[in-house]
């Protein structure tokens, strides 16, 4: 069974949900109900709002329809006919009117009909392993000026085992929700005074700084140059880049001396102003411009979700400015860098998609072909499997998308490598070729983490809070059996710190068992326990988070072990 | 001669300027004319605007008045009388009306009269060494909604030598203006799309990162914890902090979901929200919260000045939250840290001012006395000379101001240590004392660089672009006599980089003299020159920026020398 089949199953599950709702609450207006990577949802406009208590009832009705094993059929009908069928539903009417062509798809199961482009299973009997999970708010066309809808979401699988595994994983995921871990480990918080804007506590800030330092060093080794561009730039610039036209609902605007400005939602225009500061020669290319750029993007308050969805975040942005002939090599290097980084962070399993030319793309077919070929070749030469996401590229160029798999089997879209023909035109980027002629470079937008804040959230969930030694805010906790060893412990602490280790020594007089428990709750990778014997022999006991211990180690041995943990 | 005498001289020079302008252009309205740390200025509203060509004529007239050696007198007159004398001058009228008390000061020299609180030299004959320097725009009461004025500025000294030295230094300073150096060394730029918002180029960003890393390490050694708070926070918070009431003209506002928010002009409120996230015990104090916080503050476009005066900058902010009894020790530690940092950056000479209780201060006399005593004791115990700046503290607490002296004898106000009784009240900061009672902590606001961007500007001017080895964006340039040594040079480059040195190798085939010249222009501290002989002996020639050379060094010797340069 592949992803396409699962998508069909889940899309059909959405229809099943809609049918059940319609049978129970006939006046409810249906809108849309797609499959998602986690399951499916359907957005409704009910006469009376649903509550979480209604879900079992709806599920029961769904199972009744499953029992009937109704066949699912699909056919094309004229728009006129469709408008008649859905004459009492303004949402479907709007959808029908906006669809291209003269006909639209209609799916049917029993006496239930829905507007649908197709892609279903055979009959409702295949939908035994369906589970409703949540009710949330949504807006028609995700536009808060339009109707407020209710979204019921659920999931569906082909087998009972898959469904059970999923629900177990979901429960586990809830237990290791990064928002919960962030609080327990004192890493970050949110406050009413800045909704969607994270506050990083000292330990969270240490991890953020580690993420920056790790990538800064890696990028430096690989010939990147780091720049810093302003957070506020003129409205005019955002019109030039097209962000104003396409993205203004997600941007924050302000006035300076009565002229309009915006907080940057992306770092590209700033980088291009820097590039255009002076003329460039082909000898300088490829130019790899990196920026840890803080961007602000408006999100509806309802979709804010811990560090995963915020209104301000830091992109590990880079713009690779190169000639079309350098493109393939640049992309290949970027793939390697990206995969190395994921591996270092413990993500060995990565899925890759290549999104190709959509309709209404800009740029010539030849350019697109060259760029898509460059991306595909780079992936193939790197020995990577990938799926072609036909027509899913941006209008300005094709892209590679990286999805990392976490320890709970979930996929997270993180990195992208995006070829861009558009902005080099818009910003009139040029270089002087060896011929002496002005030429237009290609730009590759690239991010590995994507958002540093979100990547931190992913790391927390992936490791269930137990960050590896090199990423732990406190790596080592020194603890004494009795206060008699405090002086010895202080001398150990000093040496650890002198070696650049993030170590701590809690000077309270608790029982050693209580100290160990506290360090475990803090998820500190290593404890160095010292008692009278250790002090006498000038050694320590190294105790790992999982309880394993190594006795009688010299501090130098600990330092070597610590060094071996570094990336 | 002390600063007070010089201030009198310069204040008198402003009167002299006003008298000369009035004699030459009788319809000109006079406003105010204070002494400054560099000289003096006077703001005029002339009937016809002055131009730079008018200055020699005005200077000539000033010297005529000097020749007359008019005595300067000063007396108190009633406001009524003053309003009559200045009946044709709306500015003076406004000043008179706003002055406290029933009388105002009047200064006279010959038939020239000016409103003045006093503090002059004896007679105009003492003003021989006066020089006018510039004309610029200003606004009445620095408010751009009020009259646009013309500011003539100049300087004055007691001796010809002092004046000549000053003018020479000024010329030198212009030559090493950081804006000029920033362009020559490719460190930063400004663009119309972001007026007052610096763009940092790769080499400039390296230096900024070095400033951050240097202080981050130092702070970590000294028990600071680093946090990160959002750039945007609610309007309500800025009302709570009082920034809205006192500072709103310098703040940028925006709307999120129709509610008012502001870009942070200071980092304090964010830090306090973090502090108030959970209860604190006296055991946690002193809590030293650091943040490299990017703030946005509006400045009039006319006063923007390279990196010295911008609209967005990074404060190396810290908030020391402590008990009143810990205050003195905290301040003493902060003084040491500050002076150590200045010394590491090559600023050995530092002037310190202690600003004390102003009128209308908040907090009890006892608190003020304790705080001022703590600051004074800390300075004395650190063996520091300081001047008391009577009544110049902020209304919410006394402060220490650091002024560093640069290589051209100029003073730069950089660091501050500010005691604050006010915001702990406003934000209801508390800790649980050992008694179990809730107590109010004291907050010390502290910055060492002040603004990182401005400090970078000061460093550039101080070093005239020749940054010391540890701060240079490129520390070492490897160069070959002929291309035959290129491979050897590459191996050297690799080793330098492996040792964390910022090294470069220009692979062009220019003459060695041209390569040396280019590296000198780039102000690169060390060149490693390799020719056939060096390659044969596996050595290098180390050439310093000033032309001194050391021949036949092994690379290991160079590495040791480089290590000795680190701070």
Coordinates of C-alpha atoms in Angstrom, one line a residue, chain A residues 66-515:
Chain A
X66 CA -19.6 1.1 6.8
X67 CA -21.8 -1.9 7.6
X68 CA -24.0 -1.2 4.6
X69 CA -20.9 -1.4 2.4
X70 CA -22.2 1.2 0.0
X71 CA -20.3 1.3 -3.3
X72 CA -18.6 4.7 -4.0
X73 CA -19.1 6.0 -7.6
X74 CA -17.8 9.0 -9.3
X75 CA -18.8 10.8 -12.5
X76 CA -18.5 14.1 -14.3
X77 CA -21.6 16.2 -14.5
X78 CA -22.3 19.6 -16.1
X79 CA -21.8 22.7 -13.9
X80 CA -25.5 23.5 -14.4
X81 CA -26.6 20.2 -13.0
X82 CA -24.2 20.5 -10.1
X83 CA -25.5 23.9 -9.2
X84 CA -28.9 22.4 -9.1
X85 CA -27.9 19.5 -6.9
X86 CA -26.2 21.9 -4.4
X87 CA -28.7 24.7 -4.8
X88 CA -29.1 25.0 -1.0
X89 CA -25.3 25.2 -0.3
X90 CA -23.6 28.5 -1.0
X91 CA -20.2 27.1 -0.4
X92 CA -20.5 24.3 -3.0
X93 CA -22.0 26.9 -5.4
X94 CA -18.9 29.0 -4.9
X95 CA -16.7 26.0 -5.5
X96 CA -18.5 25.0 -8.6
X97 CA -18.3 28.5 -10.1
X98 CA -14.6 28.8 -9.4
X99 CA -13.7 25.4 -10.9
X100 CA -12.2 25.5 -14.4
X101 CA -14.0 23.7 -17.3
X102 CA -17.6 23.0 -18.0
X103 CA -18.0 19.9 -15.9
X104 CA -17.3 19.0 -12.2
X105 CA -16.9 15.7 -10.4
X106 CA -19.7 14.2 -8.3
X107 CA -19.2 11.3 -5.9
X108 CA -22.1 9.2 -4.7
X109 CA -22.5 6.6 -2.0
X110 CA -26.1 5.5 -1.3
X111 CA -28.2 8.6 -1.4
X112 CA -25.3 10.8 -0.3
X113 CA -23.8 13.1 -3.0
X114 CA -20.7 15.3 -2.7
X115 CA -18.8 17.6 -5.0
X116 CA -15.4 15.8 -5.6
X117 CA -12.5 15.6 -8.0
X118 CA -12.3 11.8 -7.5
X119 CA -9.9 9.3 -6.0
X120 CA -11.8 6.9 -3.7
X121 CA -11.9 3.4 -2.5
X122 CA -14.5 1.0 -3.8
X123 CA -17.1 0.9 -1.0
X124 CA -17.7 2.1 2.5
X125 CA -17.1 -1.4 3.9
X126 CA -13.3 -0.7 3.5
X127 CA -13.6 2.1 6.1
X128 CA -13.7 0.1 9.3
X129 CA -10.6 1.5 10.8
X130 CA -11.7 5.1 11.1
X131 CA -11.4 7.3 14.2
X132 CA -12.6 10.8 14.8
X133 CA -10.2 12.8 16.9
X134 CA -11.0 16.5 17.3
X135 CA -13.2 19.5 16.7
X136 CA -11.7 22.9 16.0
X137 CA -12.5 26.2 14.4
X138 CA -11.8 27.1 10.8
X139 CA -12.8 29.8 8.3
X140 CA -14.3 29.4 4.9
X141 CA -11.2 29.6 2.5
X142 CA -9.1 30.2 5.6
X143 CA -10.2 33.8 5.5
X144 CA -11.3 35.2 8.9
X145 CA -13.6 37.7 7.2
X146 CA -15.6 34.8 5.9
X147 CA -17.9 32.3 7.6
X148 CA -16.7 30.6 10.8
X149 CA -16.8 26.8 10.3
X150 CA -16.4 23.8 12.5
X151 CA -13.7 21.3 11.5
X152 CA -14.1 17.7 12.5
X153 CA -10.8 15.8 12.0
X154 CA -10.0 12.1 12.2
X155 CA -7.8 9.4 10.8
X156 CA -8.3 6.2 8.8
X157 CA -6.1 3.2 8.1
X158 CA -6.4 -0.1 6.2
X159 CA -5.9 -2.3 9.2
X160 CA -6.8 -2.3 12.9
X161 CA -3.1 -2.7 13.8
X162 CA -2.2 0.5 11.9
X163 CA -4.9 2.4 13.5
X164 CA -4.0 1.2 17.0
X165 CA -0.3 2.0 16.4
X166 CA -1.2 5.4 15.2
X167 CA -3.4 6.1 18.2
X168 CA -0.7 4.9 20.5
X169 CA 1.9 7.1 18.8
X170 CA -0.5 10.0 19.1
X171 CA -0.9 9.4 22.8
X172 CA 2.8 9.2 23.1
X173 CA 3.2 12.4 21.1
X174 CA 0.8 14.2 23.4
X175 CA 2.9 13.0 26.3
X176 CA 6.0 14.4 24.7
X177 CA 4.4 17.6 23.3
X178 CA 7.2 20.1 23.0
X179 CA 5.0 22.7 24.8
X180 CA 4.8 20.4 27.8
X181 CA 8.5 19.6 27.7
X182 CA 9.3 23.3 27.2
X183 CA 7.6 24.1 30.5
X184 CA 9.0 21.1 32.4
X185 CA 12.5 21.8 31.2
X186 CA 12.1 25.6 31.6
X187 CA 13.1 26.3 28.0
X188 CA 10.6 28.8 26.7
X189 CA 7.2 30.4 27.4
X190 CA 4.5 32.5 25.8
X191 CA 2.8 35.5 27.2
X192 CA -0.4 37.3 26.5
X193 CA 1.6 40.5 25.8
X194 CA 3.2 38.9 22.7
X195 CA 0.8 36.2 21.3
X196 CA 2.7 33.9 19.0
X197 CA 6.1 35.4 20.0
X198 CA 8.2 33.0 22.0
X199 CA 10.2 34.0 25.0
X200 CA 13.4 31.9 25.3
X201 CA 14.5 31.1 28.8
X202 CA 18.2 30.6 29.6
X203 CA 18.2 26.9 28.8
X204 CA 16.2 27.3 25.7
X205 CA 18.4 30.1 24.5
X206 CA 21.5 27.8 25.0
X207 CA 19.9 25.3 22.6
X208 CA 19.0 28.0 20.0
X209 CA 22.6 29.3 20.2
X210 CA 23.9 25.8 19.7
X211 CA 21.7 25.4 16.6
X212 CA 23.1 28.7 15.2
X213 CA 26.7 27.8 16.1
X214 CA 26.5 24.4 14.6
X215 CA 25.2 25.6 11.3
X216 CA 27.4 28.7 11.3
X217 CA 30.5 26.6 11.6
X218 CA 29.3 24.1 9.0
X219 CA 28.4 26.9 6.6
X220 CA 31.7 28.6 7.1
X221 CA 33.5 25.4 6.2
X222 CA 31.5 25.2 3.1
X223 CA 32.2 28.7 1.8
X224 CA 29.1 30.5 3.0
X225 CA 29.3 34.2 3.9
X226 CA 27.0 35.5 6.6
X227 CA 25.2 38.8 6.3
X228 CA 22.6 40.7 8.4
X229 CA 19.8 42.7 6.9
X230 CA 17.3 44.9 8.6
X231 CA 14.0 43.7 10.1
X232 CA 12.1 46.7 8.6
X233 CA 12.2 47.6 4.9
X234 CA 10.1 49.9 2.8
X235 CA 6.8 48.9 1.4
X236 CA 8.1 49.7 -2.0
X237 CA 10.6 46.9 -1.8
X238 CA 8.0 44.4 -0.9
X239 CA 6.0 45.5 -3.9
X240 CA 9.1 45.0 -6.0
X241 CA 9.6 41.5 -4.6
X242 CA 5.9 40.6 -5.1
X243 CA 5.5 39.8 -1.4
X244 CA 3.1 42.7 -1.0
X245 CA 0.8 41.4 -3.8
X246 CA 0.9 37.8 -2.7
X247 CA 1.6 37.8 1.0
X248 CA 0.4 41.1 2.5
X249 CA -2.2 39.4 4.7
X250 CA 0.6 37.7 6.6
X251 CA 2.7 40.9 6.9
X252 CA 3.0 43.5 9.6
X253 CA 3.1 47.1 8.4
X254 CA 4.1 50.3 10.1
X255 CA 4.8 53.9 9.3
X256 CA 8.1 55.8 9.5
X257 CA 8.0 59.5 8.9
X258 CA 4.6 58.8 7.4
X259 CA 5.9 56.5 4.7
X260 CA 4.8 52.8 4.7
X261 CA 7.2 50.1 5.8
X262 CA 6.9 46.4 6.7
X263 CA 8.6 43.9 9.0
X264 CA 10.3 41.4 6.8
X265 CA 8.4 38.1 6.3
X266 CA 11.4 36.8 4.3
X267 CA 15.0 37.6 4.0
X268 CA 15.5 37.6 0.2
X269 CA 15.0 41.2 -0.7
X270 CA 17.5 42.3 1.9
X271 CA 20.1 39.9 0.6
X272 CA 19.5 41.2 -2.9
X273 CA 20.0 44.8 -1.8
X274 CA 23.3 43.7 -0.4
X275 CA 24.2 41.9 -3.6
X276 CA 23.3 44.9 -5.7
X277 CA 25.5 47.2 -3.6
X278 CA 28.3 46.7 -6.1
X279 CA 29.0 44.9 -9.4
X280 CA 30.0 41.3 -9.3
X281 CA 32.2 39.2 -11.5
X282 CA 31.7 35.6 -12.5
X283 CA 34.8 34.9 -10.4
X284 CA 32.8 35.6 -7.2
X285 CA 30.2 33.0 -8.1
X286 CA 28.8 30.9 -6.7
X287 CA 28.2 33.4 -3.9
X288 CA 26.6 31.7 -0.9
X289 CA 24.9 34.3 1.3
X290 CA 23.6 33.1 4.6
X291 CA 21.5 34.9 7.2
X292 CA 20.0 33.8 10.4
X293 CA 17.1 36.1 9.7
X294 CA 14.3 36.8 12.1
X295 CA 11.1 37.1 10.2
X296 CA 7.6 38.1 11.3
X297 CA 4.6 36.5 9.7
X298 CA 1.0 36.9 10.8
X299 CA -0.9 33.7 11.6
X300 CA -4.4 33.5 12.9
X301 CA -4.4 33.1 16.7
X302 CA -6.3 29.9 16.4
X303 CA -3.5 28.1 14.5
X304 CA -0.7 29.2 16.8
X305 CA 0.9 26.1 18.2
X306 CA 3.9 26.3 20.6
X307 CA 7.1 26.7 18.7
X308 CA 5.7 24.8 15.7
X309 CA 3.6 27.7 14.5
X310 CA 4.5 31.2 15.7
X311 CA 4.4 34.7 14.4
X312 CA 8.2 35.4 14.6
X313 CA 10.9 32.9 13.9
X314 CA 14.5 32.7 12.6
X315 CA 15.1 31.2 9.2
X316 CA 18.5 29.6 8.6
X317 CA 18.3 31.3 5.2
X318 CA 20.8 31.2 2.4
X319 CA 20.7 32.5 -1.1
X320 CA 23.1 30.8 -3.5
X321 CA 23.7 33.1 -6.4
X322 CA 25.3 31.2 -9.3
X323 CA 25.3 30.6 -13.0
X324 CA 22.9 28.1 -14.5
X325 CA 25.9 25.9 -15.2
X326 CA 26.9 25.9 -11.5
X327 CA 23.3 25.0 -10.5
X328 CA 23.6 21.2 -10.3
X329 CA 26.8 21.2 -8.3
X330 CA 25.5 23.8 -5.9
X331 CA 22.3 21.8 -5.3
X332 CA 24.3 18.6 -4.8
X333 CA 26.5 20.3 -2.2
X334 CA 23.4 21.7 -0.5
X335 CA 21.8 18.2 -0.4
X336 CA 24.9 16.8 1.2
X337 CA 25.0 19.7 3.7
X338 CA 21.4 19.2 4.6
X339 CA 21.6 15.5 5.0
X340 CA 24.7 15.8 7.1
X341 CA 23.0 18.2 9.4
X342 CA 19.9 16.0 9.8
X343 CA 22.1 13.1 10.6
X344 CA 24.1 15.0 13.2
X345 CA 20.8 15.9 14.9
X346 CA 19.7 12.2 14.9
X347 CA 17.4 12.2 11.9
X348 CA 18.6 9.4 9.7
X349 CA 15.5 8.9 7.8
X350 CA 14.6 11.6 5.3
X351 CA 12.0 11.8 2.6
X352 CA 12.6 13.9 -0.4
X353 CA 10.1 15.4 -2.9
X354 CA 10.9 17.2 -6.1
X355 CA 8.2 19.7 -7.1
X356 CA 8.0 20.5 -10.8
X357 CA 6.6 23.1 -13.1
X358 CA 3.1 24.2 -12.3
X359 CA 0.6 25.8 -14.6
X360 CA 1.1 29.5 -15.2
X361 CA 4.8 29.3 -14.3
X362 CA 7.2 32.0 -15.2
X363 CA 10.4 31.4 -17.2
X364 CA 10.9 29.4 -20.4
X365 CA 10.4 25.7 -20.7
X366 CA 14.1 25.4 -21.4
X367 CA 15.0 27.1 -18.2
X368 CA 12.6 24.9 -16.2
X369 CA 13.8 21.8 -17.8
X370 CA 17.4 22.7 -17.0
X371 CA 16.5 23.5 -13.4
X372 CA 14.4 20.4 -12.8
X373 CA 17.1 18.3 -14.4
X374 CA 19.7 19.9 -12.2
X375 CA 17.6 19.1 -9.1
X376 CA 16.9 15.6 -10.2
X377 CA 20.5 14.9 -11.3
X378 CA 21.8 16.3 -8.0
X379 CA 19.4 14.0 -6.1
X380 CA 20.3 11.0 -8.2
X381 CA 24.1 11.6 -8.0
X382 CA 23.7 11.9 -4.2
X383 CA 22.1 8.4 -4.3
X384 CA 18.8 9.7 -3.0
X385 CA 15.4 8.3 -3.6
X386 CA 12.8 11.0 -4.2
X387 CA 9.2 11.4 -5.4
X388 CA 8.2 13.8 -8.2
X389 CA 5.5 16.1 -7.0
X390 CA 4.2 16.9 -10.4
X391 CA 3.2 20.6 -10.9
X392 CA 3.8 21.4 -7.2
X393 CA 6.7 23.8 -7.7
X394 CA 6.3 27.5 -7.0
X395 CA 5.4 29.7 -10.1
X396 CA 9.0 31.0 -10.0
X397 CA 10.9 27.7 -10.0
X398 CA 11.1 24.0 -9.0
X399 CA 12.1 22.9 -5.5
X400 CA 13.3 20.0 -3.4
X401 CA 11.5 19.5 -0.1
X402 CA 13.0 17.5 2.8
X403 CA 10.8 15.7 5.3
X404 CA 12.5 14.3 8.4
X405 CA 11.0 11.3 10.2
X406 CA 11.0 11.6 14.0
X407 CA 11.3 8.8 16.6
X408 CA 7.5 8.6 16.8
X409 CA 7.2 8.0 13.0
X410 CA 5.9 11.4 12.2
X411 CA 7.1 13.4 9.2
X412 CA 8.2 17.0 9.5
X413 CA 8.8 19.2 6.5
X414 CA 11.9 21.2 7.3
X415 CA 14.4 22.0 4.6
X416 CA 13.9 23.3 1.1
X417 CA 16.1 23.9 -1.9
X418 CA 14.2 26.3 -4.2
X419 CA 15.4 27.4 -7.6
X420 CA 14.3 31.0 -8.5
X421 CA 14.2 32.6 -11.9
X422 CA 11.9 35.3 -10.9
X423 CA 13.5 37.5 -8.2
X424 CA 16.8 37.8 -10.1
X425 CA 14.7 39.5 -12.8
X426 CA 12.7 41.5 -10.4
X427 CA 15.8 42.8 -8.6
X428 CA 17.9 43.0 -11.8
X429 CA 20.7 40.8 -10.3
X430 CA 23.6 40.6 -12.7
X431 CA 27.2 39.5 -12.9
X432 CA 29.9 40.2 -15.5
X433 CA 30.6 37.0 -17.3
X434 CA 34.0 36.0 -18.6
X435 CA 32.9 37.3 -22.0
X436 CA 32.6 40.8 -20.4
X437 CA 28.8 40.7 -20.9
X438 CA 26.3 41.3 -18.1
X439 CA 24.5 38.1 -17.3
X440 CA 21.6 37.1 -15.1
X441 CA 22.5 34.7 -12.3
X442 CA 20.1 32.0 -10.9
X443 CA 19.2 32.2 -7.2
X444 CA 18.7 29.2 -5.0
X445 CA 16.9 29.8 -1.7
X446 CA 17.8 27.2 0.8
X447 CA 17.0 26.4 4.4
X448 CA 18.0 23.4 6.4
X449 CA 16.2 23.9 9.7
X450 CA 13.6 26.0 8.1
X451 CA 12.6 27.7 11.3
X452 CA 15.1 27.4 14.2
X453 CA 12.3 27.7 16.7
X454 CA 10.3 25.0 15.1
X455 CA 13.3 22.7 14.6
X456 CA 13.9 23.1 18.4
X457 CA 10.3 22.0 18.9
X458 CA 10.8 19.0 16.6
X459 CA 14.1 18.0 18.4
X460 CA 12.4 18.1 21.8
X461 CA 9.6 15.8 20.6
X462 CA 12.0 13.5 18.7
X463 CA 14.2 13.0 21.7
X464 CA 11.2 13.2 24.1
X465 CA 13.0 15.9 26.0
X466 CA 16.2 13.8 26.4
X467 CA 18.5 15.9 24.2
X468 CA 21.8 14.3 23.3
X469 CA 24.8 15.3 25.2
X470 CA 26.0 17.9 22.7
X471 CA 22.6 19.7 22.7
X472 CA 21.7 19.5 26.3
X473 CA 21.5 22.9 28.0
X474 CA 23.1 21.4 31.1
X475 CA 25.3 18.5 30.1
X476 CA 26.7 17.4 33.5
X477 CA 25.4 17.7 37.0
X478 CA 28.0 17.2 39.8
X479 CA 26.5 15.8 43.0
X480 CA 27.9 14.9 46.4
X481 CA 26.9 12.1 48.7
X482 CA 27.5 14.4 51.7
X483 CA 28.5 18.0 52.1
X484 CA 32.0 16.8 53.0
X485 CA 32.7 16.4 49.3
X486 CA 31.5 19.9 48.3
X487 CA 34.9 21.4 47.9
X488 CA 36.0 18.5 45.8
X489 CA 32.9 18.8 43.7
X490 CA 33.6 22.5 43.2
X491 CA 37.0 21.7 41.9
X492 CA 35.5 19.2 39.5
X493 CA 32.9 21.7 38.3
X494 CA 35.6 24.3 37.6
X495 CA 37.6 21.8 35.5
X496 CA 34.5 20.8 33.5
X497 CA 33.7 24.5 32.8
X498 CA 37.3 25.2 31.9
X499 CA 36.9 22.6 29.2
X500 CA 33.8 24.3 27.8
X501 CA 31.3 21.9 29.3
X502 CA 27.9 23.1 30.5
X503 CA 28.1 21.8 34.0
X504 CA 26.2 22.5 37.2
X505 CA 26.6 21.7 40.9
X506 CA 23.6 21.8 43.2
X507 CA 24.9 22.5 46.6
X508 CA 21.8 21.4 48.6
X509 CA 22.0 18.8 51.3
X510 CA 19.4 16.5 49.9
X511 CA 19.8 12.7 49.9
X512 CA 21.8 11.5 46.8
X513 CA 18.7 9.7 45.6
X514 CA 16.7 12.9 45.6
X515 CA 19.6 14.7 43.8

